Amino acid sequence: RAVSVPEGTLLLDAAARAGIILDMPCGGQGRCGRCRVKVESGEVAGRENIHLSSEHIAQGWVLSCTARVAGDVVVTVPPKAERDRAIVELPSARAAAEIALHWPRYPALRRVYLELTPPSLEDNTPDLERLRRGLRQEASLDELHIDLAQMQTLASALRQDNWRVSATIDTHEGNRLVDIRPGRVRGPLYGLAVDIGTTNVVAYLVNLDNARLLGRASRLNRQVSCGEDVISRIVFSQRDGGVETLQNLVVDTINVLVRELAKAHRISPEDIGDMVMAGNTTMTHLFLGLPPRHIREEPYVPTATHFPVRTAGELGLAIHPRAAVYCVPSVAA
């Protein structure tokens, strides 16, 4: 399609003049990256954008809400499915190395291999106390918290490989048993870092043994179907079942990213044993299923700005069900 526009016209507006309407959930503020198009030939002004990597800029990608016509130009609009994938530039290898050098690393997860002494008539210590004793001797862990579901399978796990087990412990708040498997489990421990944006959700898979970023995936936040901004979603949340609907949508979005990352790196989603989530105050409330209504109403008070640690199973996340989920505190409403 061909259209004539004055020099300096936004590509977004030029496309609209040609009858092509591009998605812009952020209202054309250059914040979401969903309106990206590819310049095949000609010149445009305003190529630089935080949502575009240097590689993609070199390939001709621009955001149509910030790039302006600077002469005759040919632009390709990719399929919507491709535009729905946000472009987030990862730190360079050198920057990642500097971070690893200058920041101490204290991963919450720890895996301990144990060869326990089998019980006998002379030593008929209960299974749980035997496990605690082994962790105290091998890893200097003085306490252990275990839930009932794990206790129900503990006897089988300990005896399956003649009292040789690998225990994964969350040491962040006490020593909580996340997982116990027969034998020596090989491979690293994995964590997930998730940024829940109003428009995009981005997930990073991290090797907790060496602090290496293994990969990232992003998708449009499915909550967009209930409103493109936080105010619209707060209004939607006040409907019957609205909070539950919005929580399910963002959890579904995260689970798609989890499966994508797990498949790409040939691991099981349950190998991810820790998660940190960041988002604005409304997004955090909806992720946890907290009603955000009063954030919008004077005097603008959230339910909380510091949030309790939950488990993935409680929230419906497709990682290890006992993985701790930490939410970054909010500043204010």
PDB file of C-alpha atoms in Angstrom, residues 108-109 147 170 172-173 176-178 192 247 251 272-277 284-290 304 306-317 319-328:
ATOM      1  CA  ALA A 108      18.606 -19.331  48.491  1.00  0.00           C
ATOM      2  CA  LEU A 109      18.564 -22.865  47.103  1.00  0.00           C
ATOM      3  CA  ASP A 147       5.260 -30.030  54.952  1.00  0.00           C
ATOM      4  CA  ASP A 170      15.531 -23.240  50.667  1.00  0.00           C
ATOM      5  CA  HIS A 172      16.211 -17.964  52.763  1.00  0.00           C
ATOM      6  CA  GLU A 173      13.758 -18.142  55.647  1.00  0.00           C
ATOM      7  CA  ARG A 176      12.662 -25.484  54.153  1.00  0.00           C
ATOM      8  CA  LEU A 177      12.704 -28.782  52.281  1.00  0.00           C
ATOM      9  CA  VAL A 178      11.792 -28.041  48.661  1.00  0.00           C
ATOM     10  CA  LEU A 192      13.312 -17.679  37.430  1.00  0.00           C
ATOM     11  CA  GLN A 247      -4.686 -13.390  38.406  1.00  0.00           C
ATOM     12  CA  VAL A 251      -0.206 -16.746  35.776  1.00  0.00           C
ATOM     13  CA  ILE A 272      13.085 -24.419  38.549  1.00  0.00           C
ATOM     14  CA  GLY A 273      13.107 -24.180  42.322  1.00  0.00           C
ATOM     15  CA  ASP A 274      13.087 -20.454  43.049  1.00  0.00           C
ATOM     16  CA  MET A 275      11.399 -17.360  41.617  1.00  0.00           C
ATOM     17  CA  VAL A 276      11.584 -13.592  42.042  1.00  0.00           C
ATOM     18  CA  MET A 277       8.834 -11.372  40.645  1.00  0.00           C
ATOM     19  CA  THR A 284       1.843  -7.281  42.117  1.00  0.00           C
ATOM     20  CA  HIS A 285      -1.577  -7.135  43.758  1.00  0.00           C
ATOM     21  CA  LEU A 286      -3.207  -8.896  40.801  1.00  0.00           C
ATOM     22  CA  PHE A 287      -0.427 -11.515  40.642  1.00  0.00           C
ATOM     23  CA  LEU A 288      -1.095 -12.387  44.291  1.00  0.00           C
ATOM     24  CA  GLY A 289      -4.871 -12.123  43.980  1.00  0.00           C
ATOM     25  CA  LEU A 290      -5.105  -9.030  46.190  1.00  0.00           C
ATOM     26  CA  ALA A 304       0.517  -3.924  51.235  1.00  0.00           C
ATOM     27  CA  HIS A 306       5.839  -5.722  51.321  1.00  0.00           C
ATOM     28  CA  PHE A 307       4.453  -9.116  50.424  1.00  0.00           C
ATOM     29  CA  PRO A 308       4.645 -12.565  52.031  1.00  0.00           C
ATOM     30  CA  VAL A 309       6.662 -15.313  50.396  1.00  0.00           C
ATOM     31  CA  ARG A 310       4.358 -17.796  48.695  1.00  0.00           C
ATOM     32  CA  THR A 311       4.995 -21.102  46.951  1.00  0.00           C
ATOM     33  CA  ALA A 312       4.548 -21.713  43.247  1.00  0.00           C
ATOM     34  CA  GLY A 313       1.919 -24.361  43.917  1.00  0.00           C
ATOM     35  CA  GLU A 314      -0.234 -21.906  45.860  1.00  0.00           C
ATOM     36  CA  LEU A 315      -0.164 -19.474  42.938  1.00  0.00           C
ATOM     37  CA  GLY A 316      -0.645 -22.057  40.172  1.00  0.00           C
ATOM     38  CA  LEU A 317       2.787 -21.521  38.618  1.00  0.00           C
ATOM     39  CA  ILE A 319       7.584 -24.573  38.223  1.00  0.00           C
ATOM     40  CA  HIS A 320       8.409 -26.767  41.233  1.00  0.00           C
ATOM     41  CA  PRO A 321       5.259 -26.541  43.379  1.00  0.00           C
ATOM     42  CA  ARG A 322       7.327 -25.878  46.532  1.00  0.00           C
ATOM     43  CA  ALA A 323       9.514 -23.214  44.905  1.00  0.00           C
ATOM     44  CA  ALA A 324       9.479 -19.998  46.899  1.00  0.00           C
ATOM     45  CA  VAL A 325       8.087 -16.968  45.081  1.00  0.00           C
ATOM     46  CA  TYR A 326       9.463 -13.624  46.277  1.00  0.00           C
ATOM     47  CA  CYS A 327       7.798 -10.339  45.260  1.00  0.00           C
ATOM     48  CA  VAL A 328       9.950  -7.217  45.125  1.00  0.00           C
TER      49      VAL A 328
END
